[in-house]
mmCIF file of C-alpha atoms and ligand atoms in Angstrom:
data_model
loop_
_atom_site.group_PDB
_atom_site.id
_atom_site.type_symbol
_atom_site.label_atom_id
_atom_site.label_comp_id
_atom_site.label_asym_id
_atom_site.label_seq_id
_atom_site.Cartn_x
_atom_site.Cartn_y
_atom_site.Cartn_z
ATOM 1 C CA UNK A 1 6.317 -9.278 25.405
ATOM 2 C CA UNK A 2 6.352 -11.451 22.344
ATOM 3 C CA UNK A 3 8.908 -9.964 19.954
ATOM 4 C CA UNK A 4 10.178 -12.016 17.033
ATOM 5 C CA UNK A 5 13.622 -11.617 15.533
ATOM 6 C CA UNK A 6 13.228 -9.931 12.116
ATOM 7 C CA UNK A 7 14.127 -11.672 8.858
ATOM 8 C CA UNK A 8 15.457 -10.155 5.639
ATOM 9 C CA UNK A 9 13.490 -10.786 2.412
ATOM 10 C CA UNK A 10 15.206 -10.211 -0.915
ATOM 11 C CA UNK A 11 13.437 -8.693 -3.901
ATOM 12 C CA UNK A 12 14.338 -7.589 -7.410
ATOM 13 C CA UNK A 13 12.823 -4.245 -8.404
ATOM 14 C CA UNK A 14 10.433 -4.446 -11.349
ATOM 15 C CA UNK A 15 11.569 -1.122 -12.820
ATOM 16 C CA UNK A 16 13.748 -1.395 -15.858
ATOM 17 C CA UNK A 17 17.107 -0.154 -14.800
ATOM 18 C CA UNK A 18 16.787 -0.965 -11.125
ATOM 19 C CA UNK A 19 16.197 -4.549 -11.786
ATOM 20 C CA UNK A 20 19.822 -5.515 -11.948
ATOM 21 C CA UNK A 21 19.827 -4.825 -8.185
ATOM 22 C CA UNK A 22 18.760 -7.080 -5.383
ATOM 23 C CA UNK A 23 17.258 -5.344 -2.398
ATOM 24 C CA UNK A 24 16.934 -6.667 1.112
ATOM 25 C CA UNK A 25 13.928 -5.732 3.219
ATOM 26 C CA UNK A 26 14.437 -5.969 6.950
ATOM 27 C CA UNK A 27 10.982 -7.023 8.078
ATOM 28 C CA UNK A 28 10.530 -5.110 11.322
ATOM 29 C CA UNK A 29 6.829 -5.090 10.470
ATOM 30 C CA UNK A 30 6.740 -8.764 11.437
ATOM 31 C CA UNK A 31 8.294 -8.628 14.916
ATOM 32 C CA UNK A 32 4.894 -8.151 16.584
ATOM 33 C CA UNK A 33 1.418 -7.585 15.148
ATOM 34 C CA UNK A 34 0.871 -4.382 17.135
ATOM 35 C CA UNK A 35 4.205 -3.184 18.565
ATOM 36 C CA UNK A 36 5.358 -2.832 15.028
ATOM 37 C CA UNK A 37 8.584 -1.965 13.372
ATOM 38 C CA UNK A 38 10.896 0.745 14.574
ATOM 39 C CA UNK A 39 8.459 1.691 17.321
ATOM 40 C CA UNK A 40 9.462 -1.339 19.374
ATOM 41 C CA UNK A 41 13.170 -0.451 19.172
ATOM 42 C CA UNK A 42 12.536 3.108 20.325
ATOM 43 C CA UNK A 43 10.233 1.957 23.103
ATOM 44 C CA UNK A 44 12.425 -0.864 24.392
ATOM 45 C CA UNK A 45 15.124 1.469 25.645
ATOM 46 C CA UNK A 46 12.484 3.823 27.123
ATOM 47 C CA UNK A 47 11.013 0.862 28.985
ATOM 48 C CA UNK A 48 14.450 0.027 30.434
ATOM 49 C CA UNK A 49 14.824 3.625 31.590
ATOM 50 C CA UNK A 50 11.336 3.544 33.110
ATOM 51 C CA UNK A 51 12.125 0.319 34.942
ATOM 52 C CA UNK A 52 15.347 1.767 36.356
ATOM 53 C CA UNK A 53 13.348 4.741 37.617
ATOM 54 C CA UNK A 54 10.823 2.439 39.268
ATOM 55 C CA UNK A 55 7.999 3.606 36.986
ATOM 56 C CA UNK A 56 5.031 1.460 36.083
ATOM 57 C CA UNK A 57 3.193 3.520 33.473
ATOM 58 C CA UNK A 58 3.996 4.902 30.054
ATOM 59 C CA UNK A 59 2.693 8.308 29.048
ATOM 60 C CA UNK A 60 3.014 9.544 25.505
ATOM 61 C CA UNK A 61 1.607 11.658 22.670
ATOM 62 C CA UNK A 62 0.303 11.151 19.146
ATOM 63 C CA UNK A 63 -2.286 11.744 16.484
ATOM 64 C CA UNK A 64 -5.447 9.730 16.002
ATOM 65 C CA UNK A 65 -3.684 7.332 13.586
ATOM 66 C CA UNK A 66 -0.347 7.196 15.402
ATOM 67 C CA UNK A 67 1.634 3.950 15.120
ATOM 68 C CA UNK A 68 3.632 5.058 18.160
ATOM 69 C CA UNK A 69 0.559 5.561 20.328
ATOM 70 C CA UNK A 70 -0.885 2.107 19.696
ATOM 71 C CA UNK A 71 2.554 0.439 20.051
ATOM 72 C CA UNK A 72 2.971 2.133 23.434
ATOM 73 C CA UNK A 73 -0.505 1.074 24.533
ATOM 74 C CA UNK A 74 0.188 -2.571 23.675
ATOM 75 C CA UNK A 75 3.690 -2.601 25.189
ATOM 76 C CA UNK A 76 2.335 -1.205 28.475
ATOM 77 C CA UNK A 77 -0.516 -3.714 28.369
ATOM 78 C CA UNK A 78 1.901 -6.639 27.900
ATOM 79 C CA UNK A 79 4.077 -5.407 30.768
ATOM 80 C CA UNK A 80 1.059 -5.141 33.032
ATOM 81 C CA UNK A 81 1.698 -1.379 33.219
ATOM 82 C CA UNK A 82 -0.708 1.521 32.858
ATOM 83 C CA UNK A 83 -0.697 3.749 29.770
ATOM 84 C CA UNK A 84 -1.771 7.330 29.208
ATOM 85 C CA UNK A 85 -2.101 8.828 25.732
ATOM 86 C CA UNK A 86 -2.429 12.506 24.870
ATOM 87 C CA UNK A 87 -4.085 12.805 21.513
ATOM 88 C CA UNK A 88 -3.811 15.759 19.110
ATOM 89 C CA UNK A 89 -7.188 17.246 18.244
ATOM 90 C CA UNK A 90 -10.578 17.518 19.900
ATOM 91 C CA UNK A 91 -13.009 16.624 17.151
ATOM 92 C CA UNK A 92 -15.109 13.612 17.977
ATOM 93 C CA UNK A 93 -15.462 12.452 14.333
ATOM 94 C CA UNK A 94 -11.771 12.564 13.545
ATOM 95 C CA UNK A 95 -10.910 10.965 16.846
ATOM 96 C CA UNK A 96 -13.053 7.894 16.453
ATOM 97 C CA UNK A 97 -10.364 5.901 14.645
ATOM 98 C CA UNK A 98 -9.476 2.204 14.647
ATOM 99 C CA UNK A 99 -6.089 3.213 16.090
ATOM 100 C CA UNK A 100 -7.641 4.893 19.121
ATOM 101 C CA UNK A 101 -10.122 2.055 19.566
ATOM 102 C CA UNK A 102 -7.147 -0.314 19.699
ATOM 103 C CA UNK A 103 -5.382 1.945 22.209
ATOM 104 C CA UNK A 104 -8.454 1.850 24.450
ATOM 105 C CA UNK A 105 -8.781 -1.893 24.088
ATOM 106 C CA UNK A 106 -5.258 -2.221 25.510
ATOM 107 C CA UNK A 107 -6.280 -0.094 28.472
ATOM 108 C CA UNK A 108 -4.683 3.191 27.486
ATOM 109 C CA UNK A 109 -6.427 6.195 29.054
ATOM 110 C CA UNK A 110 -6.818 8.811 26.366
ATOM 111 C CA UNK A 111 -6.905 12.583 26.813
ATOM 112 C CA UNK A 112 -7.612 14.931 23.938
ATOM 113 C CA UNK A 113 -5.806 18.227 23.533
ATOM 114 C CA UNK A 114 -6.630 21.027 21.114
ATOM 115 C CA UNK A 115 -3.861 21.907 18.689
ATOM 116 C CA UNK A 116 -2.611 24.761 20.806
ATOM 117 C CA UNK A 117 -2.371 22.749 23.988
ATOM 118 C CA UNK A 118 -0.835 19.872 22.080
ATOM 119 C CA UNK A 119 1.780 22.258 20.756
ATOM 120 C CA UNK A 120 3.069 22.675 24.324
ATOM 121 C CA UNK A 121 3.770 18.986 24.754
ATOM 122 C CA UNK A 122 7.537 19.475 24.898
ATOM 123 C CA UNK A 123 7.528 22.644 27.052
ATOM 124 C CA UNK A 124 9.252 22.294 30.403
ATOM 125 C CA UNK A 125 6.349 23.779 32.381
ATOM 126 C CA UNK A 126 3.805 21.471 30.755
ATOM 127 C CA UNK A 127 6.033 18.455 31.376
ATOM 128 C CA UNK A 128 6.519 19.440 35.026
ATOM 129 C CA UNK A 129 2.767 19.504 35.485
ATOM 130 C CA UNK A 130 2.486 16.054 33.899
ATOM 131 C CA UNK A 131 5.175 14.631 36.185
ATOM 132 C CA UNK A 132 3.223 15.913 39.168
ATOM 133 C CA UNK A 133 -0.109 14.576 37.887
ATOM 134 C CA UNK A 134 1.285 11.193 36.818
ATOM 135 C CA UNK A 135 4.067 10.368 39.283
ATOM 136 C CA UNK A 136 4.218 6.702 38.224
ATOM 137 C CA UNK A 137 4.581 7.472 34.545
ATOM 138 C CA UNK A 138 7.650 7.529 32.384
ATOM 139 C CA UNK A 139 7.063 10.222 29.769
ATOM 140 C CA UNK A 140 7.954 9.337 26.175
ATOM 141 C CA UNK A 141 7.877 12.215 23.672
ATOM 142 C CA UNK A 142 5.840 11.962 20.478
ATOM 143 C CA UNK A 143 7.253 9.351 18.141
ATOM 144 C CA UNK A 144 9.673 8.055 20.830
ATOM 145 C CA UNK A 145 11.979 10.922 19.892
ATOM 146 C CA UNK A 146 14.431 11.089 22.790
ATOM 147 C CA UNK A 147 17.939 9.849 23.649
ATOM 148 C CA UNK A 148 16.630 6.437 24.720
ATOM 149 C CA UNK A 149 14.613 6.173 21.526
ATOM 150 C CA UNK A 150 17.646 6.926 19.429
ATOM 151 C CA UNK A 151 19.753 4.449 21.369
ATOM 152 C CA UNK A 152 17.101 1.784 20.950
ATOM 153 C CA UNK A 153 16.946 2.467 17.210
ATOM 154 C CA UNK A 154 20.723 1.940 17.005
ATOM 155 C CA UNK A 155 20.233 -1.701 17.809
ATOM 156 C CA UNK A 156 18.369 -2.167 14.507
ATOM 157 C CA UNK A 157 21.866 -2.206 12.973
ATOM 158 C CA UNK A 158 22.562 -5.519 14.735
ATOM 159 C CA UNK A 159 19.969 -7.123 12.408
ATOM 160 C CA UNK A 160 21.716 -5.972 9.208
ATOM 161 C CA UNK A 161 24.249 -8.018 7.231
ATOM 162 C CA UNK A 162 27.780 -6.956 8.258
ATOM 163 C CA UNK A 163 28.730 -6.094 4.682
ATOM 164 C CA UNK A 164 25.745 -3.756 4.209
ATOM 165 C CA UNK A 165 26.494 -0.842 1.892
ATOM 166 C CA UNK A 166 23.300 1.226 2.111
ATOM 167 C CA UNK A 167 20.423 1.264 4.528
ATOM 168 C CA UNK A 168 17.230 2.977 3.406
ATOM 169 C CA UNK A 169 14.827 4.233 6.088
ATOM 170 C CA UNK A 170 11.676 6.345 6.152
ATOM 171 C CA UNK A 171 11.777 9.389 8.404
ATOM 172 C CA UNK A 172 9.208 11.074 10.627
ATOM 173 C CA UNK A 173 11.022 12.593 13.569
ATOM 174 C CA UNK A 174 14.290 11.177 12.227
ATOM 175 C CA UNK A 175 15.036 9.335 15.491
ATOM 176 C CA UNK A 176 15.349 5.977 13.774
ATOM 177 C CA UNK A 177 17.594 7.370 11.013
ATOM 178 C CA UNK A 178 19.899 9.054 13.509
ATOM 179 C CA UNK A 179 20.046 5.976 15.736
ATOM 180 C CA UNK A 180 21.001 3.880 12.715
ATOM 181 C CA UNK A 181 23.656 6.426 11.650
ATOM 182 C CA UNK A 182 25.133 6.254 15.159
ATOM 183 C CA UNK A 183 25.750 2.521 14.922
ATOM 184 C CA UNK A 184 26.337 1.894 11.222
ATOM 185 C CA UNK A 185 29.689 0.231 10.579
ATOM 186 C CA UNK A 186 32.538 1.681 8.517
ATOM 187 C CA UNK A 187 31.787 2.803 4.990
ATOM 188 C CA UNK A 188 28.054 2.067 5.046
ATOM 189 C CA UNK A 189 25.634 4.942 4.328
ATOM 190 C CA UNK A 190 22.101 5.525 5.584
ATOM 191 C CA UNK A 191 19.620 6.901 3.041
ATOM 192 C CA UNK A 192 16.824 8.841 4.725
ATOM 193 C CA UNK A 193 13.402 9.492 3.143
ATOM 194 C CA UNK A 194 11.362 12.120 5.024
ATOM 195 C CA UNK A 195 7.631 11.304 4.849
ATOM 196 C CA UNK A 196 6.748 14.963 5.240
ATOM 197 C CA UNK A 197 7.071 18.062 3.155
ATOM 198 C CA UNK A 198 9.964 20.350 3.990
ATOM 199 C CA UNK A 199 11.925 17.342 5.213
ATOM 200 C CA UNK A 200 14.976 19.493 4.695
ATOM 201 C CA UNK A 201 14.619 20.584 8.320
ATOM 202 C CA UNK A 202 15.684 17.073 9.223
ATOM 203 C CA UNK A 203 18.834 17.752 7.258
ATOM 204 C CA UNK A 204 19.936 20.300 9.833
ATOM 205 C CA UNK A 205 21.756 17.403 11.410
ATOM 206 C CA UNK A 206 23.016 16.036 8.165
ATOM 207 C CA UNK A 207 26.224 18.010 8.322
ATOM 208 C CA UNK A 208 27.317 16.160 11.424
ATOM 209 C CA UNK A 209 26.530 12.857 9.749
ATOM 210 C CA UNK A 210 29.009 11.943 7.059
ATOM 211 C CA UNK A 211 27.293 8.519 6.811
ATOM 212 C CA UNK A 212 23.751 9.813 6.253
ATOM 213 C CA UNK A 213 22.109 11.267 3.162
ATOM 214 C CA UNK A 214 18.558 12.661 2.816
ATOM 215 C CA UNK A 215 16.205 12.514 -0.168
ATOM 216 C CA UNK A 216 13.468 15.045 0.484
ATOM 217 C CA UNK A 217 11.455 14.775 -2.766
ATOM 218 C CA UNK A 218 9.443 11.664 -1.977
ATOM 219 C CA UNK A 219 6.806 13.100 0.386
ATOM 220 C CA UNK A 220 3.883 12.841 -2.112
ATOM 221 C CA UNK A 221 2.281 16.066 -0.921
ATOM 222 C CA UNK A 222 3.147 15.900 2.766
ATOM 223 C CA UNK A 223 2.691 13.851 5.889
ATOM 224 C CA UNK A 224 -0.026 11.201 5.556
ATOM 225 C CA UNK A 225 -0.867 12.543 2.061
ATOM 226 C CA UNK A 226 -0.929 10.231 -0.897
ATOM 227 C CA UNK A 227 -1.365 10.220 -4.653
ATOM 228 C CA UNK A 228 -2.830 7.597 -7.020
ATOM 229 C CA UNK A 229 0.750 6.894 -8.161
ATOM 230 C CA UNK A 230 1.832 6.062 -4.634
ATOM 231 C CA UNK A 231 -1.142 3.825 -3.958
ATOM 232 C CA UNK A 232 -0.709 1.918 -7.195
ATOM 233 C CA UNK A 233 2.983 1.460 -6.349
ATOM 234 C CA UNK A 234 1.933 -0.033 -3.007
ATOM 235 C CA UNK A 235 -0.591 -2.348 -4.652
ATOM 236 C CA UNK A 236 1.911 -3.513 -7.224
ATOM 237 C CA UNK A 237 4.534 -4.053 -4.524
ATOM 238 C CA UNK A 238 2.136 -6.311 -2.675
ATOM 239 C CA UNK A 239 1.201 -8.213 -5.842
ATOM 240 C CA UNK A 240 4.839 -8.712 -6.953
ATOM 241 C CA UNK A 241 6.405 -9.594 -3.625
ATOM 242 C CA UNK A 242 3.584 -10.370 -1.187
ATOM 243 C CA UNK A 243 4.953 -7.673 1.117
ATOM 244 C CA UNK A 244 2.494 -5.017 2.360
ATOM 245 C CA UNK A 245 3.701 -1.423 2.730
ATOM 246 C CA UNK A 246 2.091 1.464 4.592
ATOM 247 C CA UNK A 247 1.207 4.604 2.645
ATOM 248 C CA UNK A 248 2.514 7.051 5.264
ATOM 249 C CA UNK A 249 6.137 5.921 5.422
ATOM 250 C CA UNK A 250 7.411 2.721 3.858
ATOM 251 C CA UNK A 251 5.681 3.053 0.455
ATOM 252 C CA UNK A 252 7.276 6.484 0.015
ATOM 253 C CA UNK A 253 10.677 5.173 1.005
ATOM 254 C CA UNK A 254 10.472 2.137 -1.328
ATOM 255 C CA UNK A 255 9.220 4.311 -4.180
ATOM 256 C CA UNK A 256 12.209 6.553 -3.569
ATOM 257 C CA UNK A 257 14.674 3.665 -3.571
ATOM 258 C CA UNK A 258 13.303 2.242 -6.836
ATOM 259 C CA UNK A 259 13.388 5.691 -8.412
ATOM 260 C CA UNK A 260 16.988 6.432 -7.325
ATOM 261 C CA UNK A 261 18.155 3.063 -8.580
ATOM 262 C CA UNK A 262 16.314 3.580 -11.857
ATOM 263 C CA UNK A 263 18.039 6.915 -12.300
ATOM 264 C CA UNK A 264 21.424 5.403 -11.416
ATOM 265 C CA UNK A 265 21.744 7.697 -8.402
ATOM 266 C CA UNK A 266 22.797 5.106 -5.837
ATOM 267 C CA UNK A 267 26.549 4.648 -6.221
ATOM 268 C CA UNK A 268 28.281 1.262 -6.057
ATOM 269 C CA UNK A 269 29.077 0.086 -2.586
ATOM 270 C CA UNK A 270 27.644 -3.117 -1.161
ATOM 271 C CA UNK A 271 24.211 -4.559 -0.550
ATOM 272 C CA UNK A 272 21.191 -2.300 -0.064
ATOM 273 C CA UNK A 273 18.846 -3.076 2.784
ATOM 274 C CA UNK A 274 15.572 -1.193 3.182
ATOM 275 C CA UNK A 275 14.061 -1.097 6.652
ATOM 276 C CA UNK A 276 10.408 -2.091 6.719
ATOM 277 C CA UNK A 277 9.515 0.043 9.726
ATOM 278 C CA UNK A 278 5.999 -1.407 9.961
ATOM 279 C CA UNK A 279 3.070 0.923 10.542
ATOM 280 C CA UNK A 280 0.572 -1.180 8.579
ATOM 281 C CA UNK A 281 -2.293 -0.367 10.935
ATOM 282 C CA UNK A 282 -2.235 3.163 9.488
ATOM 283 C CA UNK A 283 -3.596 1.796 6.203
ATOM 284 C CA UNK A 284 -6.972 1.423 7.909
ATOM 285 C CA UNK A 285 -7.568 5.098 7.127
ATOM 286 C CA UNK A 286 -7.602 4.236 3.416
ATOM 287 C CA UNK A 287 -10.784 2.234 3.842
ATOM 288 C CA UNK A 288 -11.526 -1.050 2.112
ATOM 289 C CA UNK A 289 -9.626 -0.837 -1.121
ATOM 290 C CA UNK A 290 -6.242 -1.744 0.260
ATOM 291 C CA UNK A 291 -7.466 -4.218 2.729
ATOM 292 C CA UNK A 292 -4.813 -6.721 1.780
ATOM 293 C CA UNK A 293 -2.189 -4.193 2.681
ATOM 294 C CA UNK A 294 -3.147 -4.159 6.304
ATOM 295 C CA UNK A 295 -3.758 -7.812 6.874
ATOM 296 C CA UNK A 296 -1.466 -7.860 9.894
ATOM 297 C CA UNK A 297 -2.984 -5.225 12.025
ATOM 298 C CA UNK A 298 -6.388 -4.098 10.805
HETATM 299 C C1 PLP B 1 7.138 6.237 13.046
HETATM 300 C C2 PLP B 1 7.503 5.593 11.766
HETATM 301 C C3 PLP B 1 8.606 6.010 11.014
HETATM 302 C C4 PLP B 1 9.426 7.215 11.388
HETATM 303 O O1 PLP B 1 10.285 6.989 12.481
HETATM 304 P P1 PLP B 1 11.100 8.208 13.082
HETATM 305 O O2 PLP B 1 12.015 7.560 14.056
HETATM 306 O O3 PLP B 1 10.119 9.102 13.777
HETATM 307 O O4 PLP B 1 11.799 8.932 11.986
HETATM 308 C C5 PLP B 1 8.918 5.316 9.860
HETATM 309 N N1 PLP B 1 8.147 4.302 9.433
HETATM 310 C C6 PLP B 1 7.059 3.896 10.093
HETATM 311 C C7 PLP B 1 6.247 2.785 9.552
HETATM 312 C C8 PLP B 1 6.709 4.515 11.294
HETATM 313 O O5 PLP B 1 5.594 4.109 11.958
#
C-alpha cells in the first residue's frame, strides 16, 4: 500500500475579518489518490484487526458515491485481498456511477440492497448471516464507523503540530471527530462540522467531550446537497490556494471555518488546523463544471 505522509499547507482566508488568521490544512487528500483522507486512517486499524483474525477479505457498505466504499475496494486490491460491497439502492441508473465503476475495477464484488434491506445492515441477525456467507471477510460498518475506525482516526492527531489550538473536521458518522477528540492533547479543541441536516444528533456525545464543539448550521440543505454559494466558495478556494475541496464534506467545513472566523466566533487559543479529509472523487457527480476540483481522482 502506497501511503504518503501528509503535509500541512498554510493559507490566509480571503474574507475580511478572517484574514488576520493563518490556517493550516492537513492534506490527507494527498496521502493516496484513491484511499483518500480519513478513510485510510479508519481502514488501517480495521485491516490490522482483520489480519489478526486471519481474514483475507473486506466486506463493507455504502452509497453509490461513497468515498469509503472505493477506498475499501482499493485497499483490499493493494493487499491482494478480496472485497465485497453492499450498495444502498437498486436502481440501475443511479447505480451506474464512476465510484462504483472504480470499485469494480479494483475487483470489489458489488451487491445491491433496497433501502429496507440496507437499513438492516447493522442488525445482529443480518450480520450473523453475512459472517456465515462470507467466512473469510472482516466486516467494516458503513463509513468505517466502529471502535477500530475510531482508534485509527486518533492517529491523525500525530500529524498535527504539537501546539495546535483548534482542529476543524467535517463529520459524517462522526467517527473521525471522536477519534481525534480521544487523542487531542491538553487544551486543544476539535471543531466538528456535520455535513448533514439535523447534525445535532451527533451532539448526543458532545456532553462527554469537553474538547469537542459542533457547528450544525453548515449543512447547505443536507447530506450531499449543495447551493450555488457553496459551489462558488469551492471554486474560489481552488483559484486562491490551488487546493481542491469536495462539495459533500470539506467545502462545508472550510466555509464554516471562514464564517466563524469572520464573525469572531473562534476564541483565541493557538493555531487552527483544518483536516482535508479527501473525498474528491465525489465531485464527479457534479459533472464537468468543477472538473479541476477532482483532478486527483476523477
Ligand atoms: C467520510 C468523510 C468524512 C466523514 O467522516 P466520519 O468519520 O464519518 O465523520 C469527512 N470528509 C470526507 C471527505 C469524507 O469522505
